[in-house]
C-alpha cells in the first residue's frame, strides 16, 4: 500500500465519512452494495482509511475546521510511475472542495522502480572534489539577448570567483544567439579557463528544453558538447520526464531541478501540493541531483519551517534514493551565509545571483566574498573578523549587512 | 509579442512599478542601468507593460487590494512550445507572492506552431455521423479489479443505451486483469455488438498511460488494437506531451483531455492558473479534441461563470485551432439536460456516470433516458411531456428530478 495524506477544509463535513468515501471512491468505486463474492475479488484493490485527525474547534470560524486524512491505496491499482500515483491519489480529488495534498508515502515496491539521483549529494561532491564544505552556485545576471561573447564574459567572471556550480537561466531556450551546443562549448571553455586560475572544478548546468520527445536527444547534445550538468524545468514537463532522464544511463551528468511553476501548486493552504512533497520528496524520487526552491531569506519567500521540511525530504534517510542537494534560492548575499549554514548545515548549495553580480568590485569579487564567508563560518571565524581580513567580503557585508542565526 | 494577464494581490504594492519589474525581470533582467548601446541590442527582447487595472478601494481590507496586470513578452525570448511559454511567463513569477495566471494571448506566430485538435467538434461529429445534436458520453461505473468479462458487460450495457462516447476511468492503468490491447479489443468488440442493435456509431476512449517516452507507442498499440479514441491525463505529463500526440499524424483518433490534478491549479483566487486557460485555451491549443472539466451542477463544482469561460475558450473563433468539445462532468443526470443545453448549447458532450449506471432499470435504460431527454429538449418538447411517453426518462426524472434553466 502507498499512502497519501491530505488536509481537507470543510465547515460541516463528517471527516471520517469523507475519508471513507475517498478510500472507496478512488479505488473500487463502490463497496457496501457489492455482493459478498465481488467483495472477495475486490478487497485487494480497496483503499483504506489510515487516520483522520480532525481539527474541529468549538464555534470554529468559517475556514477554520479541517482534518488531516491519510488514505492507503493498494499498489495493485496503479503502475510504477509518478503520473499514475498522482492521478490515483489526487486526480479527481484535487477538484473536490478545499483539499491539499500534503504528503505521499509510496510503498517500498513502488519506490524500488525509481533509481533516483544518479549522483546526489555524494556524487556531486565527488565530481567537484569537494568532500564536505557547502557548495556555491551562481546564476547569470541576464541571458536573454546576449550573444556567445556576452555569455562567455559573464560566465568567466562568475567562475573566477571560485563558484562550484553555474546554471543557465531557466528562461533561456533554444535561440539563434546562443544555441545549445555552441553555448555549452563557450561556457565550458570559460570554465576550463577559470579552472586554470582557481584550481578548482566547476559544473555548468545547461538548460534542457524543447519538445518532450527530444529531451533525451537534447540532453545528449549538450553532454556531447561538454555540458557536465543539466538544468530542467521539471514541473513544466511532469515528474516522469525527469524520472526517465535520471534512469537513462547515457545521461551521465547531474540534473538540477528548477522549481519554475511551483508557485502554482504549493502556496495556498487550501489547494495544491505541499512544497516538501512537490520540491522535496517527488524531485528526489524522480532523480533530481539538486533541487532548487525559494529560500526563506529573499523577496520570493517560503516560510522557514516549510523550507526545512523541503530540505528534510531531500536528504533524510527514509527513502532508498540517494540524497539530493538542497538549493535554497533567491535573495542570497554573503552576509546570509552564517544563517544559511545554521539552518541547512554543510550539505547545502548557497545559490546567488544578485549577491554575486551586484558586488561593487564585480562578479568575480562577489564569488570570492561568498567563498570567504563560507570558509569563515566553517572555520568558526566570525564573519566580521573574516571581513576585516578580506576586502571582497568586507565590501559585501558593508553593502548587504550580516544576518546572524 | 505574446501577452500574459495576472491577478496580483498585494496590500501595499505600487502595482505599476510591480508590473514594470515583471516586464523587465522576466525578459532582459535589467534595463534602466544598461548603457545605450546595450539597450539598442536588448530592446527587441524587452517585455512591455500592456495594462494595469488596479482595484484599490479606500480602506481596503487585507486581501482585497489587487490589480490585473497584462505583460507582453517578445516571442524572440522563447521557443514555440507550451513549457517554454509557461516557464517564461509564470515560472519564477508563480512563486512571487499572491499571483494567479488568468490568461495568455499567444502571438499568431506562436499559435501557428500548434496544429491543435485533429478532429475537434466537427471531426468528432463526422466520425459519429451526428451532425448537430449534443453528444452523450458515459463512464464506467468502476474499473479497478474488474476482469475483461466484467468490463465487457459494463461496456455493453452502456453502449446499448445509445451513448456516443465511452471513456475509460482515468485511474485505470496498465494492469494484468485488463491490459491495454486486450481491453481495447474487448471493449471495441462490445461496441460493435451494440452498434448492431442501436444502429449508431460509438467512440471508445482508452486511457493512455505509461512512461512519457512510451506514450506514442502505447497510443499506437491501443489504436492498432482497435481503439478509436484516447483519454489522456494531460496535466500529469505536461501540455507538450499532448501537443506532440496531437501533431503526430499516426495518432489518428480523437484525444479527450482529462482534468486530473486540475484542482491543484485553478480553485484558489490567489495562486495557480485560471480554469479557462488551464482546461480551455491551453488544452485546445495543445490539441485536445474534447476537454473534460467539473460541471457547475454536481458535487465537484466549478462556478457557472468559470464553466462558461472554459467553454468559450474551447470553442470561440479567436484561435486558429479547431474548436474542442466541452465536456462538463460530474453530477449529471437526465433531469439536468435542459439546463446543460441551455448553458452550453448543442456543441456539448453530456457526460454521465452515476446518472447512467444508477438508473433503476440498469445502465442501458440510463443511456436511453439521457437520449430521450436530449431529443426532448432539441425538439422543444418539455421533459415532463417526454417522460410521460418514455418509461426510462420517467423513472430517471422521478429519481433525480428535473432542473429547468
mmCIF file of C-alpha atoms in Angstrom, chain A residues 201-389:
data_model
loop_
_atom_site.group_PDB
_atom_site.id
_atom_site.type_symbol
_atom_site.label_atom_id
_atom_site.label_comp_id
_atom_site.label_asym_id
_atom_site.label_seq_id
_atom_site.Cartn_x
_atom_site.Cartn_y
_atom_site.Cartn_z
ATOM 1 C CA UNK A 201 36.408 22.186 -10.704
ATOM 2 C CA UNK A 202 33.139 23.616 -11.931
ATOM 3 C CA UNK A 203 29.853 22.148 -13.131
ATOM 4 C CA UNK A 204 27.820 24.025 -15.709
ATOM 5 C CA UNK A 205 24.104 23.205 -15.788
ATOM 6 C CA UNK A 206 22.806 23.820 -19.294
ATOM 7 C CA UNK A 207 19.064 24.374 -19.521
ATOM 8 C CA UNK A 208 17.420 21.316 -21.032
ATOM 9 C CA UNK A 209 14.418 22.421 -23.088
ATOM 10 C CA UNK A 210 12.473 21.586 -26.212
ATOM 11 C CA UNK A 211 9.766 19.128 -27.191
ATOM 12 C CA UNK A 212 9.226 16.329 -24.699
ATOM 13 C CA UNK A 213 10.221 13.649 -27.175
ATOM 14 C CA UNK A 214 13.515 15.463 -27.828
ATOM 15 C CA UNK A 215 14.600 15.945 -24.226
ATOM 16 C CA UNK A 216 16.844 12.919 -24.178
ATOM 17 C CA UNK A 217 18.421 13.805 -27.509
ATOM 18 C CA UNK A 218 18.909 17.424 -26.436
ATOM 19 C CA UNK A 219 20.458 16.264 -23.182
ATOM 20 C CA UNK A 220 22.901 14.122 -25.126
ATOM 21 C CA UNK A 221 23.662 17.023 -27.492
ATOM 22 C CA UNK A 222 24.503 19.188 -24.503
ATOM 23 C CA UNK A 223 26.609 16.469 -22.884
ATOM 24 C CA UNK A 224 28.418 15.697 -26.119
ATOM 25 C CA UNK A 225 29.243 19.398 -26.419
ATOM 26 C CA UNK A 226 30.787 19.249 -22.959
ATOM 27 C CA UNK A 227 27.989 20.058 -20.514
ATOM 28 C CA UNK A 228 28.683 18.418 -17.169
ATOM 29 C CA UNK A 229 25.258 19.240 -15.714
ATOM 30 C CA UNK A 230 21.690 19.893 -16.842
ATOM 31 C CA UNK A 231 19.036 22.237 -15.535
ATOM 32 C CA UNK A 232 15.462 21.049 -16.021
ATOM 33 C CA UNK A 233 12.066 22.714 -15.522
ATOM 34 C CA UNK A 234 10.530 19.562 -14.110
ATOM 35 C CA UNK A 235 7.023 20.834 -13.419
ATOM 36 C CA UNK A 236 6.544 22.069 -16.974
ATOM 37 C CA UNK A 237 7.126 18.532 -18.268
ATOM 38 C CA UNK A 238 5.973 16.335 -15.411
ATOM 39 C CA UNK A 239 7.989 14.268 -12.960
ATOM 40 C CA UNK A 240 8.082 11.318 -15.286
ATOM 41 C CA UNK A 241 10.192 13.202 -17.816
ATOM 42 C CA UNK A 242 12.770 13.724 -15.064
ATOM 43 C CA UNK A 243 12.469 10.125 -13.906
ATOM 44 C CA UNK A 244 13.190 8.875 -17.411
ATOM 45 C CA UNK A 245 16.232 11.130 -17.772
ATOM 46 C CA UNK A 246 17.508 10.061 -14.367
ATOM 47 C CA UNK A 247 17.045 6.387 -15.197
ATOM 48 C CA UNK A 248 18.877 6.736 -18.509
ATOM 49 C CA UNK A 249 22.493 5.627 -18.116
ATOM 50 C CA UNK A 250 23.552 7.739 -21.076
ATOM 51 C CA UNK A 251 22.551 10.936 -19.261
ATOM 52 C CA UNK A 252 25.710 10.766 -17.197
ATOM 53 C CA UNK A 253 25.733 14.228 -15.603
ATOM 54 C CA UNK A 254 23.905 15.638 -12.566
ATOM 55 C CA UNK A 255 20.463 17.151 -13.101
ATOM 56 C CA UNK A 256 19.342 20.249 -11.208
ATOM 57 C CA UNK A 257 15.558 20.575 -10.883
ATOM 58 C CA UNK A 258 14.268 24.124 -11.276
ATOM 59 C CA UNK A 259 11.055 24.972 -9.384
ATOM 60 C CA UNK A 260 9.531 27.029 -12.218
ATOM 61 C CA UNK A 261 5.705 26.942 -11.878
ATOM 62 C CA UNK A 262 5.918 25.551 -8.342
ATOM 63 C CA UNK A 263 4.077 28.616 -7.064
ATOM 64 C CA UNK A 264 1.025 27.423 -8.958
ATOM 65 C CA UNK A 265 0.943 24.449 -6.568
ATOM 66 C CA UNK A 266 2.264 24.992 -3.083
ATOM 67 C CA UNK A 267 1.450 28.391 -1.533
ATOM 68 C CA UNK A 268 -2.291 28.021 -0.933
ATOM 69 C CA UNK A 269 -3.331 26.434 2.352
ATOM 70 C CA UNK A 270 -6.498 25.114 0.717
ATOM 71 C CA UNK A 271 -5.406 23.707 -2.626
ATOM 72 C CA UNK A 272 -2.466 22.221 -4.418
ATOM 73 C CA UNK A 273 0.514 20.190 -3.300
ATOM 74 C CA UNK A 274 2.708 20.958 -0.298
ATOM 75 C CA UNK A 275 6.240 22.145 -1.054
ATOM 76 C CA UNK A 276 8.079 19.359 0.833
ATOM 77 C CA UNK A 277 6.368 16.820 -1.429
ATOM 78 C CA UNK A 278 6.425 18.918 -4.612
ATOM 79 C CA UNK A 279 10.011 20.166 -4.453
ATOM 80 C CA UNK A 280 11.391 17.663 -1.967
ATOM 81 C CA UNK A 281 10.288 14.058 -1.990
ATOM 82 C CA UNK A 282 8.979 13.792 -5.547
ATOM 83 C CA UNK A 283 12.008 15.574 -7.015
ATOM 84 C CA UNK A 284 14.288 13.184 -5.177
ATOM 85 C CA UNK A 285 12.363 10.058 -6.086
ATOM 86 C CA UNK A 286 12.259 11.206 -9.707
ATOM 87 C CA UNK A 287 16.007 11.658 -9.648
ATOM 88 C CA UNK A 288 16.962 15.313 -9.182
ATOM 89 C CA UNK A 289 20.580 15.561 -8.042
ATOM 90 C CA UNK A 290 19.893 19.100 -6.880
ATOM 91 C CA UNK A 291 16.550 20.721 -6.155
ATOM 92 C CA UNK A 292 16.102 24.490 -6.144
ATOM 93 C CA UNK A 293 13.400 26.100 -4.046
ATOM 94 C CA UNK A 294 12.631 29.616 -2.796
ATOM 95 C CA UNK A 295 14.733 30.426 0.226
ATOM 96 C CA UNK A 296 13.182 31.913 3.363
ATOM 97 C CA UNK A 297 15.577 34.863 3.133
ATOM 98 C CA UNK A 298 14.743 36.775 -0.004
ATOM 99 C CA UNK A 299 11.838 38.525 -1.639
ATOM 100 C CA UNK A 300 10.428 35.325 -3.139
ATOM 101 C CA UNK A 301 9.905 33.578 0.140
ATOM 102 C CA UNK A 302 8.744 30.305 1.574
ATOM 103 C CA UNK A 303 8.348 30.116 5.372
ATOM 104 C CA UNK A 304 11.391 28.670 7.070
ATOM 105 C CA UNK A 305 9.608 25.658 8.542
ATOM 106 C CA UNK A 306 8.424 24.703 5.059
ATOM 107 C CA UNK A 307 11.932 25.255 3.714
ATOM 108 C CA UNK A 308 13.403 22.926 6.284
ATOM 109 C CA UNK A 309 10.749 20.350 5.507
ATOM 110 C CA UNK A 310 11.737 20.519 1.833
ATOM 111 C CA UNK A 311 15.351 20.033 2.872
ATOM 112 C CA UNK A 312 14.457 17.098 5.099
ATOM 113 C CA UNK A 313 12.569 15.412 2.264
ATOM 114 C CA UNK A 314 15.612 15.809 0.013
ATOM 115 C CA UNK A 315 18.153 14.373 2.440
ATOM 116 C CA UNK A 316 16.529 12.197 5.103
ATOM 117 C CA UNK A 317 17.269 8.512 5.494
ATOM 118 C CA UNK A 318 13.704 7.385 4.891
ATOM 119 C CA UNK A 319 13.984 6.850 1.148
ATOM 120 C CA UNK A 320 16.074 4.298 -0.723
ATOM 121 C CA UNK A 321 17.095 7.033 -3.196
ATOM 122 C CA UNK A 322 20.318 8.975 -2.755
ATOM 123 C CA UNK A 323 20.006 12.373 -1.088
ATOM 124 C CA UNK A 324 19.504 15.392 -3.361
ATOM 125 C CA UNK A 325 21.332 18.659 -2.766
ATOM 126 C CA UNK A 326 19.016 21.336 -1.313
ATOM 127 C CA UNK A 327 19.425 24.662 -3.112
ATOM 128 C CA UNK A 328 17.513 27.420 -1.280
ATOM 129 C CA UNK A 329 17.461 30.274 -3.784
ATOM 130 C CA UNK A 330 16.648 33.945 -4.191
ATOM 131 C CA UNK A 331 17.754 36.889 -2.118
ATOM 132 C CA UNK A 332 21.074 35.344 -1.070
ATOM 133 C CA UNK A 333 24.090 37.541 -0.240
ATOM 134 C CA UNK A 334 27.329 36.741 1.598
ATOM 135 C CA UNK A 335 26.046 38.168 4.891
ATOM 136 C CA UNK A 336 23.399 35.417 4.953
ATOM 137 C CA UNK A 337 25.914 32.582 4.891
ATOM 138 C CA UNK A 338 26.041 32.151 8.709
ATOM 139 C CA UNK A 339 22.256 31.850 8.751
ATOM 140 C CA UNK A 340 22.050 29.508 5.747
ATOM 141 C CA UNK A 341 24.654 27.167 7.194
ATOM 142 C CA UNK A 342 22.955 27.306 10.576
ATOM 143 C CA UNK A 343 19.610 26.417 9.007
ATOM 144 C CA UNK A 344 20.769 23.872 6.430
ATOM 145 C CA UNK A 345 24.116 22.549 7.665
ATOM 146 C CA UNK A 346 27.009 21.736 5.349
ATOM 147 C CA UNK A 347 25.077 19.806 2.742
ATOM 148 C CA UNK A 348 23.641 22.829 1.059
ATOM 149 C CA UNK A 349 24.230 24.791 -2.104
ATOM 150 C CA UNK A 350 24.491 28.521 -1.462
ATOM 151 C CA UNK A 351 22.920 29.894 -4.640
ATOM 152 C CA UNK A 352 23.324 33.524 -5.558
ATOM 153 C CA UNK A 353 22.536 35.839 -8.444
ATOM 154 C CA UNK A 354 22.436 39.463 -7.412
ATOM 155 C CA UNK A 355 24.668 38.670 -4.454
ATOM 156 C CA UNK A 356 27.452 37.733 -6.892
ATOM 157 C CA UNK A 357 26.838 40.133 -9.782
ATOM 158 C CA UNK A 358 25.875 43.068 -7.584
ATOM 159 C CA UNK A 359 29.222 43.131 -5.780
ATOM 160 C CA UNK A 360 30.731 46.596 -6.199
ATOM 161 C CA UNK A 361 34.005 45.051 -7.392
ATOM 162 C CA UNK A 362 32.306 42.760 -9.896
ATOM 163 C CA UNK A 363 31.116 39.170 -10.132
ATOM 164 C CA UNK A 364 34.497 37.537 -9.506
ATOM 165 C CA UNK A 365 34.831 39.508 -6.284
ATOM 166 C CA UNK A 366 31.242 38.576 -5.480
ATOM 167 C CA UNK A 367 32.068 34.886 -5.748
ATOM 168 C CA UNK A 368 35.174 35.347 -3.628
ATOM 169 C CA UNK A 369 33.180 37.151 -0.944
ATOM 170 C CA UNK A 370 30.844 34.148 -0.745
ATOM 171 C CA UNK A 371 33.727 31.708 -0.536
ATOM 172 C CA UNK A 372 35.323 33.823 2.165
ATOM 173 C CA UNK A 373 32.055 33.837 4.074
ATOM 174 C CA UNK A 374 31.663 30.074 3.753
ATOM 175 C CA UNK A 375 35.251 29.457 4.868
ATOM 176 C CA UNK A 376 34.802 31.818 7.814
ATOM 177 C CA UNK A 377 31.674 30.074 9.049
ATOM 178 C CA UNK A 378 33.166 26.607 8.633
ATOM 179 C CA UNK A 379 36.354 27.524 10.454
ATOM 180 C CA UNK A 380 34.405 29.145 13.255
ATOM 181 C CA UNK A 381 35.741 32.610 12.473
ATOM 182 C CA UNK A 382 33.090 35.269 12.739
ATOM 183 C CA UNK A 383 32.022 36.979 9.542
ATOM 184 C CA UNK A 384 33.110 40.369 10.914
ATOM 185 C CA UNK A 385 36.558 39.034 11.671
ATOM 186 C CA UNK A 386 36.885 37.467 8.212
ATOM 187 C CA UNK A 387 35.612 40.688 6.635
ATOM 188 C CA UNK A 388 38.432 42.568 8.331
ATOM 189 C CA UNK A 389 40.903 40.307 6.541
#
